[in-house]
Structure formats: C-alpha cells, structure tokens
C-alpha cells in the first residue's frame, strides 16, 4: 500500500523509489487480470510509467499522450465503471506536469511492493495494459491543450472532421467518462481495428444514441435521422477481443459533438462533426456554485443510503473539481440510473447552469429511489428479524423453562394430564390404585417403547370410564307416558312396564338395573320403543346387535397382551355415553351364536345379571366396573332360542303384531307424517285417503309389523315428491282410484279362494315367530281304482306338528265314519276307503 501524499511524490528521488512498488502493484493487478485490485495515486502511476517505459523518452511520450490514470470505481447498477478525473485532486504542482491522465484502479489488493523492486524488461506493454483486460472500466480524463496529442482533451479545439459512428441504444456517453462498448458485428470490429492501426493507438469515433431504444436485429444504422444529433466524441483507449467473436472497446468520452452531415453510409455510417462548446459561463458565479454545492450535498445523502453507489460517489466527491461545473454535471448525470431520454437531454444542454439543474434533478430522483429502497429494505428486514427474534426467544424460553423445571417433555406432560384427569375422577379405590400404578410404570418407560404406548392406551381407557357419573333421571310418570305415546301407538304392555319401572324408581328414590326383553315379530317397534324408553327416562341410549356374535371378547374384551386389544361392548358403551346409567339395547339376543372362543351367552349373562354385574370384570380393563345402574333392553323374535339362564333373568314383554286397524292408526299418525317430512313435502301438498291406506295395508303388506308398510308409504311419497319437484303437479291426493299408479299392483290380490268352503276344505291358520297367515287345507278322497291305497298322503312343506295334526284328523274322520256306519247299518258298514 502506498499511502503517500501527492506532495511527497514530487520529490524525484522518492518518485523513483516508489516506482518499484508501483510496478509490483501493477504486476499483481495484471495477474489478477480483471479490475486490478490496486490503488495507486495518480502520481505514483506516472512514476511507474516512467520506469516501465524505459526512460525519459518514453515517459514523455506517455505524458504527452495525456494518459492519466483515473480512479476506477465500479458502478454496479449500470454495469459500467467510472474513472474519475484526477484533475480535481491532483495537487497543483502535479497538474503542471502536463496535467495529464491518471489511471487509478480501485480495490484493496495492493501488495507490499514488488520484491524485485522493479519490472522485468519487456514485461510492460505500455499504458494500455493498465486497464487490465478492460473489464468494465470507464475513464474521465483531462486534456492537454498544448500537445495536440492523439488523445483528445475536453478543452481541446482540435477535432477530426469526420468520425465513424458507433450507435448506442441504452444510454448516451458523456464527455469525461470512459465506457466499455461491446461490438458484435465482425465487419465493424474490423473497421475499428483498422482504424486503430491506421490512425495510431487511439482511434476517434462518434458515439451517438439512437432515437429508438431498439432496432431490428441485423439492420445497421445508416442514417443520421435515426440518431440524436448531439453525441460524444469517443476515443477508443482500449480494444479487447477477437474480431470474429466481437470486441470490447473502452471508449473515453472526449467532448460533445454535433452531426453536421453524412460523409458516407457505406460500409459504415461516417459523419462530419463539429464541436459543441458549452455556453460561456462564469465558474465563480454564485448561482453556479450553489448548484454545484447542492449536487455535492445530494451526492453525500445518496452515498449514505445507497451502498452500491458508495465508493463511486465517494470518489467522485473527493475527486470532482468544483471549479469545473460542466464536468460535474456530466459525471453526475452519467452516474444516475435515469432513462435514456433524460440523459440525452443533459447531453443536449449546452448551458452549464441548466445542465447542472438537470443533473441535480436526476440525482434527486436517485435519492428518492434510494430512500424508498431503504424503507422497503427496512420493512423486509424488520419482518424477517421479527420472526427470527420470535423464534430465538421461544427457543430461549424453552431452555429457560426447562432449566427452571417449568416445562416438561412430552412424556411428563402426558403423565401430568393423566394425573389431573385422575384427580377429577370419582374412581373406586381399586381403579384408582391401578391407574396410579400404571402412571408410575409409564413414567419409567421410554416413550418410544411399544410398552409405553400400550400403557398409555390402557390408561386412556381407564380414565375415560365414567366412574360414578350418572345422569339425572326422570321420575315423572306422566311426562314419561307422554313421551312414549308420542313416539308409538299401542304397545300398551311395553308402555305400562316402563311406567311401572319409573314409578318404583320414584318411590324408592333409586333405580336398579333391569333386563327387559321385547319379544315379537320384526317391524313391530321393539328397537324404536327402546329409544323412546331411554328418552322417557331421561337416560342416554346405546345400542348394539349381538346377532351372530360368537366371540366372548366382544362382550368381555381382549386381554391386554393381545395386539390391538380392546375392551368389550359394555365398557365401550359406558365410554361412549359418558355416564353409568344408560339404556343399553342388545338387539337380536335370540340369535347369539356359539363359537369356539367361549360362550358369548354366558358372558352376556355376567354382563346383564343384576346380581353379578355390579362387579363386571372386563378382560381388558381388569378393574371391576359397576353395570348395576344400566337398564338393559334386549330384543328377540322368539323366546325359544334365548339361552335358558338368560331367559330366566329377563322380564319378557311380548310385542305382538298389529291388526289392520292398529296399522291404519300407526300409518296415519306416525308413518305418514314422518315419511312426508323425510321426502321434504309439506302437509298441504299431498294427502291420502283412509281407504287407500286400508288398501295399502291389506293388499300390499300383510306382515305383523309395520316396516313394510313404512316402506310402501315412503314409496308413495317419493313418487309424489318427484311429481312436485318436476312441476307436473302442485299438490296431489292419493285415493283408491289412483293408488296403483303410485304403488304398483297389489302384492296380495285377495284373501279368499272360496266364498263358501266345499266339503273337504277347511280354513286353517299358520303361525310362527315371524307372524302368521290363514291357509286352506283340502282333503280329497281317491278311489282304489284311481290309485288310492287306503292310506293318507299329505303334500306341502309341513312340520311335525302339522303332520301330527293331519294324522289326528284322519283318525277322527275314520271314527266319525265308523260311528255313522254303525248307526246306519248295525255296525256292518265299512270305511269307504
Ligand atoms: P323391530 O325392532 O321390532 O324390528 P323397529 O323398532 O325397527 O321394529 O320398527 C320399525 C318401524 O316401525 C320403526 O320406524 C317404528 O317407528 C315403526 N313402528 C313400529 N311400531 C310402531 C308403533 N306402535 N307406533 C309407531 N311407529 C311404529
């Protein structure tokens, strides 16, 4: 690093000594290839050149070439970099030294100097190399009025008469700024390269911005009409690349030029130009100074906000010559991200004060944008950091809580929750003991172990049993009678029994569990009355079917050692209803199966028997539970198949089938309104005549229950709903005349085959647990000549009872005939055979 001041550098001897360092730095820079990370004060650079170019002659040559090394700063926003003029900062004494170029690169990579203290002969390739590989650099330079060198100075009146045009599309190039330009057209590249070889090292070109921001691919700009008339004379200070692949130029803006005419358009547009001079102004003018100061202060504000701008602007602030407001305006404008037209306007402006004001406007926009950007950035940062902070704090809180023992891990939390639940429970001592033991066991188990989960599930069951929880019962007999009557017509026996039950409970002030069994054919309302009983007693209702049940475990639960073990139905029922006095209905108790896994009937007895079930022991739960408050209601179609011990303990209530008259009532008061509501039909929309209902009962559903009748009614109403929904009918009434339209032809056409039964035919009655029916029994005498054999043959599917009956009737008939024959023929008559 060479932290020398420029003043010092004036001492010749020292200058030389420093040259070694400079070369070292340059070498490093060359090795780094791109934007050499070297920071050299301009004067140092000069000394380096003097050394590396080998003597005074070359030094002069270089000095004459006015190549000063401006500081490089990278403008990350528009992809270019800016070399700022050294003019403003180079100490006066140095300026005397031809006031030439300074090349200074930006960065921190300056080494401690060349260990060899110099540069190897032939290694240096002259000033050009200082641009490294020309990576995005631009230069601001200050001209030399006396030399008339190839490099054109801003203030130099020397101008070429004509220049080849390099059109730019995005933004114009400003005097004093060096900008990289990429050329892709190989012919054009060649032209520029040729220009370089023919004119010497630094060819001059005219850089003009096109009027249109884009152009069609492959169409070259051939007319000055397409270009803004004021552009910038550019000096190609560096060329890099291969002609075929395109080249990169570093073009230093040398001064404003105006197109005065077209010289030729082929092969490339070449124009005649004229220098545009700034309007004369007084640099000491107060207004101008004020503008300059304002620009500088705005720049300072931008620097504070816009970090990407920072180095560039900071350098500008230190380097810019406040005495050259024209240059300041150009630099300021070129550093902004303003649109192409605004920039071109600045370029077009020859009045310096006006230009300053425009530049300030653009810079102020930049400031606004930077402020906006900063506020957005801050908002984002705030929201992100808020989240991070929250996360961080919660993590911290967790750790602190753990340290203080305030927060436990999941297992402990679970144990705590279960312990809290246990405290709320009114569990009997036996259950409480088991729960406490299990909790202790769980606290010692690893949460990941299978045993832990088994224990956890077991505990869940244990604490979810409604130990000692019961619902308030209804002891109001009248109210209960009302509820029962509302839901069901008839069923007097059932209703009476339930009301008696309530009455006893009222007097005793407590009710003990009972087993009631409704026996009757299907569809007579056994199940549905069970529900009504529950609601009349104000108890919860739970129902399950035991038909076909063969496994004892379904009643008594599995042992916990089984995988997927579950408690039995009784425990499940209690958990589900959440109280210990529900009505539990066991459907189809007459159809309990008998399997190889024990006898469910005996398990059921254990569950149902009021004498035993106060201490019902479920295999899974393994703690006795009290089922004595449960009202068990069983349903069965037949008493015969109910296991004896179970039957003994039940209060059997026969629910017989309904007569046609009963059915009519039920249909009218219950089935029809319920089905109508189900179909979404209003009472005013559909009606049915009593006769039609009777017909429906006698000709369509003859079973003892009303389930079929219910289906028929629902069918009628479904059809009615269709007609109403499709708009075919508004309302309809169903009568005898149109019944078949809705319900189809009768299933049982008629009752009677004979109006009067002929001899040998009697009306009989068949009955089973599923109901009964009338039937004709016919007897016919067959003569021996017709195949009769003196015996009786019976046809049809007859059971033993029927067979026996027919045998009896035969012997009765024989006796009657014999007696008749005896009376008529003195005992000689015989059986007709
Ligand atoms: P079961 O259990 O005897 O086979 P359900 O209880 O399932 O019969 O009854 C079948 C349908 O008949 C139920 O919708 C029920 O409401 C109705 N039902 C049966 N008997 C009556 C009745 N006496 N009054 C009103 N509806 C009844």
mmCIF file of C-alpha atoms in Angstrom, residues 265-465:
data_model
loop_
_atom_site.group_PDB
_atom_site.id
_atom_site.type_symbol
_atom_site.label_atom_id
_atom_site.label_comp_id
_atom_site.label_asym_id
_atom_site.label_seq_id
_atom_site.Cartn_x
_atom_site.Cartn_y
_atom_site.Cartn_z
ATOM 1 C CA UNK A 265 -23.029 5.397 -45.241
ATOM 2 C CA UNK A 266 -21.106 2.505 -46.655
ATOM 3 C CA UNK A 267 -19.663 0.362 -45.273
ATOM 4 C CA UNK A 268 -20.415 2.193 -42.044
ATOM 5 C CA UNK A 269 -22.073 5.450 -41.258
ATOM 6 C CA UNK A 270 -19.463 8.158 -41.136
ATOM 7 C CA UNK A 271 -20.469 11.682 -40.270
ATOM 8 C CA UNK A 272 -18.904 15.077 -40.324
ATOM 9 C CA UNK A 273 -18.881 16.670 -36.924
ATOM 10 C CA UNK A 274 -18.401 19.882 -35.137
ATOM 11 C CA UNK A 275 -17.506 20.506 -31.553
ATOM 12 C CA UNK A 276 -20.294 21.685 -29.238
ATOM 13 C CA UNK A 277 -18.963 24.209 -26.854
ATOM 14 C CA UNK A 278 -20.550 24.971 -23.508
ATOM 15 C CA UNK A 279 -22.207 28.335 -23.392
ATOM 16 C CA UNK A 280 -19.737 30.730 -21.765
ATOM 17 C CA UNK A 281 -20.231 30.929 -18.030
ATOM 18 C CA UNK A 282 -18.501 32.296 -15.028
ATOM 19 C CA UNK A 283 -17.289 29.481 -12.772
ATOM 20 C CA UNK A 284 -17.276 31.849 -9.867
ATOM 21 C CA UNK A 285 -20.908 32.758 -10.385
ATOM 22 C CA UNK A 286 -22.808 32.372 -7.133
ATOM 23 C CA UNK A 287 -25.687 30.531 -8.705
ATOM 24 C CA UNK A 288 -23.443 28.024 -10.345
ATOM 25 C CA UNK A 289 -21.555 27.479 -7.129
ATOM 26 C CA UNK A 290 -24.833 26.971 -5.325
ATOM 27 C CA UNK A 291 -25.885 24.333 -7.855
ATOM 28 C CA UNK A 292 -22.541 22.610 -7.516
ATOM 29 C CA UNK A 293 -22.725 22.573 -3.740
ATOM 30 C CA UNK A 294 -26.275 21.307 -3.844
ATOM 31 C CA UNK A 295 -25.226 18.488 -6.135
ATOM 32 C CA UNK A 296 -22.392 17.582 -3.851
ATOM 33 C CA UNK A 297 -24.585 17.597 -0.763
ATOM 34 C CA UNK A 298 -27.200 15.475 -2.551
ATOM 35 C CA UNK A 299 -24.467 13.079 -3.568
ATOM 36 C CA UNK A 300 -23.472 12.813 0.069
ATOM 37 C CA UNK A 301 -27.039 11.943 1.009
ATOM 38 C CA UNK A 302 -27.217 9.312 -1.720
ATOM 39 C CA UNK A 303 -23.961 7.823 -0.554
ATOM 40 C CA UNK A 304 -25.383 7.400 2.924
ATOM 41 C CA UNK A 305 -28.352 5.447 1.608
ATOM 42 C CA UNK A 306 -27.167 3.690 -1.485
ATOM 43 C CA UNK A 307 -24.334 1.392 -0.677
ATOM 44 C CA UNK A 308 -23.724 0.209 -4.188
ATOM 45 C CA UNK A 309 -23.162 3.825 -5.111
ATOM 46 C CA UNK A 310 -20.982 4.483 -2.200
ATOM 47 C CA UNK A 311 -17.474 4.078 -3.443
ATOM 48 C CA UNK A 312 -18.231 5.549 -6.803
ATOM 49 C CA UNK A 313 -19.848 8.655 -5.438
ATOM 50 C CA UNK A 314 -17.449 8.986 -2.598
ATOM 51 C CA UNK A 315 -14.601 9.011 -5.037
ATOM 52 C CA UNK A 316 -16.472 11.472 -7.161
ATOM 53 C CA UNK A 317 -16.990 13.685 -4.143
ATOM 54 C CA UNK A 318 -13.330 13.725 -3.341
ATOM 55 C CA UNK A 319 -12.140 13.960 -6.912
ATOM 56 C CA UNK A 320 -14.569 16.235 -8.631
ATOM 57 C CA UNK A 321 -13.275 19.663 -9.361
ATOM 58 C CA UNK A 322 -15.845 22.087 -8.084
ATOM 59 C CA UNK A 323 -14.338 24.615 -10.410
ATOM 60 C CA UNK A 324 -15.437 22.570 -13.361
ATOM 61 C CA UNK A 325 -19.225 22.541 -13.020
ATOM 62 C CA UNK A 326 -19.635 21.398 -16.615
ATOM 63 C CA UNK A 327 -17.764 18.179 -15.872
ATOM 64 C CA UNK A 328 -19.541 17.759 -12.541
ATOM 65 C CA UNK A 329 -22.924 17.914 -14.266
ATOM 66 C CA UNK A 330 -21.869 15.320 -16.823
ATOM 67 C CA UNK A 331 -20.450 12.960 -14.244
ATOM 68 C CA UNK A 332 -23.465 13.338 -12.012
ATOM 69 C CA UNK A 333 -25.881 12.622 -14.838
ATOM 70 C CA UNK A 334 -23.926 9.668 -16.102
ATOM 71 C CA UNK A 335 -23.845 8.080 -12.706
ATOM 72 C CA UNK A 336 -27.604 8.106 -12.242
ATOM 73 C CA UNK A 337 -29.900 5.366 -13.432
ATOM 74 C CA UNK A 338 -32.046 7.886 -15.289
ATOM 75 C CA UNK A 339 -33.806 6.915 -18.511
ATOM 76 C CA UNK A 340 -32.140 7.400 -21.869
ATOM 77 C CA UNK A 341 -34.129 10.481 -22.847
ATOM 78 C CA UNK A 342 -33.340 12.372 -19.662
ATOM 79 C CA UNK A 343 -29.679 11.585 -20.111
ATOM 80 C CA UNK A 344 -29.747 12.651 -23.730
ATOM 81 C CA UNK A 345 -31.369 15.898 -22.608
ATOM 82 C CA UNK A 346 -28.443 16.508 -20.301
ATOM 83 C CA UNK A 347 -26.101 15.808 -23.186
ATOM 84 C CA UNK A 348 -28.028 18.194 -25.408
ATOM 85 C CA UNK A 349 -27.813 21.004 -22.868
ATOM 86 C CA UNK A 350 -25.024 23.435 -23.541
ATOM 87 C CA UNK A 351 -25.994 25.873 -20.845
ATOM 88 C CA UNK A 352 -23.963 24.760 -17.835
ATOM 89 C CA UNK A 353 -26.360 26.019 -15.210
ATOM 90 C CA UNK A 354 -29.239 24.344 -16.952
ATOM 91 C CA UNK A 355 -27.215 21.165 -17.207
ATOM 92 C CA UNK A 356 -26.416 21.352 -13.509
ATOM 93 C CA UNK A 357 -30.079 21.710 -12.676
ATOM 94 C CA UNK A 358 -30.991 18.737 -14.838
ATOM 95 C CA UNK A 359 -28.242 16.654 -13.297
ATOM 96 C CA UNK A 360 -29.422 17.642 -9.844
ATOM 97 C CA UNK A 361 -32.955 16.650 -10.738
ATOM 98 C CA UNK A 362 -31.796 13.224 -11.838
ATOM 99 C CA UNK A 363 -29.681 12.853 -8.753
ATOM 100 C CA UNK A 364 -32.609 13.850 -6.544
ATOM 101 C CA UNK A 365 -34.745 11.184 -8.191
ATOM 102 C CA UNK A 366 -31.932 8.788 -7.394
ATOM 103 C CA UNK A 367 -32.018 9.951 -3.796
ATOM 104 C CA UNK A 368 -35.764 9.416 -3.606
ATOM 105 C CA UNK A 369 -35.385 5.964 -5.042
ATOM 106 C CA UNK A 370 -32.631 5.151 -2.607
ATOM 107 C CA UNK A 371 -34.804 6.324 0.265
ATOM 108 C CA UNK A 372 -37.696 4.227 -0.955
ATOM 109 C CA UNK A 373 -35.435 1.270 -1.436
ATOM 110 C CA UNK A 374 -34.094 1.702 2.035
ATOM 111 C CA UNK A 375 -37.537 1.840 3.570
ATOM 112 C CA UNK A 376 -38.565 -1.327 1.684
ATOM 113 C CA UNK A 377 -35.370 -2.963 2.780
ATOM 114 C CA UNK A 378 -36.000 -1.920 6.335
ATOM 115 C CA UNK A 379 -39.531 -3.238 6.245
ATOM 116 C CA UNK A 380 -38.313 -6.564 4.943
ATOM 117 C CA UNK A 381 -35.545 -6.664 7.453
ATOM 118 C CA UNK A 382 -37.953 -5.808 10.241
ATOM 119 C CA UNK A 383 -40.383 -8.552 9.364
ATOM 120 C CA UNK A 384 -37.627 -11.121 8.925
ATOM 121 C CA UNK A 385 -35.844 -10.123 12.055
ATOM 122 C CA UNK A 386 -39.112 -10.105 13.974
ATOM 123 C CA UNK A 387 -39.683 -13.701 13.015
ATOM 124 C CA UNK A 388 -36.134 -14.631 13.770
ATOM 125 C CA UNK A 389 -36.337 -12.844 17.062
ATOM 126 C CA UNK A 390 -39.520 -14.633 17.971
ATOM 127 C CA UNK A 391 -38.043 -17.986 17.083
ATOM 128 C CA UNK A 392 -34.918 -17.200 19.007
ATOM 129 C CA UNK A 393 -36.862 -16.039 22.045
ATOM 130 C CA UNK A 394 -39.188 -19.030 22.101
ATOM 131 C CA UNK A 395 -36.209 -21.351 21.876
ATOM 132 C CA UNK A 396 -34.616 -19.452 24.698
ATOM 133 C CA UNK A 397 -37.800 -19.552 26.705
ATOM 134 C CA UNK A 398 -37.998 -23.298 26.276
ATOM 135 C CA UNK A 399 -34.491 -23.729 27.572
ATOM 136 C CA UNK A 400 -35.098 -21.390 30.486
ATOM 137 C CA UNK A 401 -38.319 -23.172 31.369
ATOM 138 C CA UNK A 402 -36.565 -26.488 31.265
ATOM 139 C CA UNK A 403 -33.788 -25.158 33.439
ATOM 140 C CA UNK A 404 -36.310 -23.900 35.958
ATOM 141 C CA UNK A 405 -38.257 -27.132 35.735
ATOM 142 C CA UNK A 406 -41.330 -25.283 34.456
ATOM 143 C CA UNK A 407 -41.624 -27.191 31.241
ATOM 144 C CA UNK A 408 -41.501 -30.923 30.926
ATOM 145 C CA UNK A 409 -41.084 -33.030 27.886
ATOM 146 C CA UNK A 410 -43.994 -34.783 26.216
ATOM 147 C CA UNK A 411 -43.974 -37.780 28.492
ATOM 148 C CA UNK A 412 -44.098 -35.719 31.602
ATOM 149 C CA UNK A 413 -46.818 -33.569 30.114
ATOM 150 C CA UNK A 414 -48.850 -36.657 29.368
ATOM 151 C CA UNK A 415 -48.397 -38.058 32.847
ATOM 152 C CA UNK A 416 -49.393 -34.732 34.280
ATOM 153 C CA UNK A 417 -52.515 -34.585 32.149
ATOM 154 C CA UNK A 418 -53.498 -38.113 33.165
ATOM 155 C CA UNK A 419 -52.840 -37.396 36.821
ATOM 156 C CA UNK A 420 -55.010 -34.304 36.567
ATOM 157 C CA UNK A 421 -57.767 -36.377 34.982
ATOM 158 C CA UNK A 422 -57.457 -38.967 37.721
ATOM 159 C CA UNK A 423 -57.924 -36.269 40.328
ATOM 160 C CA UNK A 424 -61.187 -35.267 38.668
ATOM 161 C CA UNK A 425 -62.430 -38.837 38.510
ATOM 162 C CA UNK A 426 -64.635 -40.373 41.116
ATOM 163 C CA UNK A 427 -62.921 -43.684 40.611
ATOM 164 C CA UNK A 428 -63.353 -46.501 43.147
ATOM 165 C CA UNK A 429 -60.223 -47.325 45.150
ATOM 166 C CA UNK A 430 -59.475 -50.414 43.064
ATOM 167 C CA UNK A 431 -59.491 -48.421 39.865
ATOM 168 C CA UNK A 432 -57.552 -45.581 41.388
ATOM 169 C CA UNK A 433 -54.877 -47.980 42.551
ATOM 170 C CA UNK A 434 -54.475 -49.466 39.089
ATOM 171 C CA UNK A 435 -54.333 -46.048 37.475
ATOM 172 C CA UNK A 436 -51.677 -44.816 39.893
ATOM 173 C CA UNK A 437 -49.628 -47.960 39.337
ATOM 174 C CA UNK A 438 -49.870 -47.600 35.618
ATOM 175 C CA UNK A 439 -48.835 -43.957 35.796
ATOM 176 C CA UNK A 440 -45.804 -44.929 37.789
ATOM 177 C CA UNK A 441 -44.970 -47.621 35.291
ATOM 178 C CA UNK A 442 -45.358 -45.213 32.438
ATOM 179 C CA UNK A 443 -43.002 -42.693 33.966
ATOM 180 C CA UNK A 444 -40.308 -45.328 33.886
ATOM 181 C CA UNK A 445 -40.867 -46.383 30.303
ATOM 182 C CA UNK A 446 -39.197 -44.934 27.271
ATOM 183 C CA UNK A 447 -41.762 -43.046 25.162
ATOM 184 C CA UNK A 448 -40.506 -44.847 22.079
ATOM 185 C CA UNK A 449 -41.042 -48.320 23.520
ATOM 186 C CA UNK A 450 -44.140 -50.295 22.466
ATOM 187 C CA UNK A 451 -44.909 -50.966 26.109
ATOM 188 C CA UNK A 452 -45.269 -47.232 26.637
ATOM 189 C CA UNK A 453 -47.988 -46.982 24.045
ATOM 190 C CA UNK A 454 -49.833 -49.996 25.399
ATOM 191 C CA UNK A 455 -49.779 -48.488 28.873
ATOM 192 C CA UNK A 456 -50.848 -45.164 27.501
ATOM 193 C CA UNK A 457 -53.860 -46.625 25.675
ATOM 194 C CA UNK A 458 -54.792 -48.630 28.739
ATOM 195 C CA UNK A 459 -54.633 -45.532 30.903
ATOM 196 C CA UNK A 460 -56.690 -43.619 28.371
ATOM 197 C CA UNK A 461 -59.423 -46.214 28.705
ATOM 198 C CA UNK A 462 -59.204 -46.283 32.462
ATOM 199 C CA UNK A 463 -59.607 -42.559 32.820
ATOM 200 C CA UNK A 464 -62.367 -42.335 30.236
ATOM 201 C CA UNK A 465 -64.731 -44.653 32.119
#
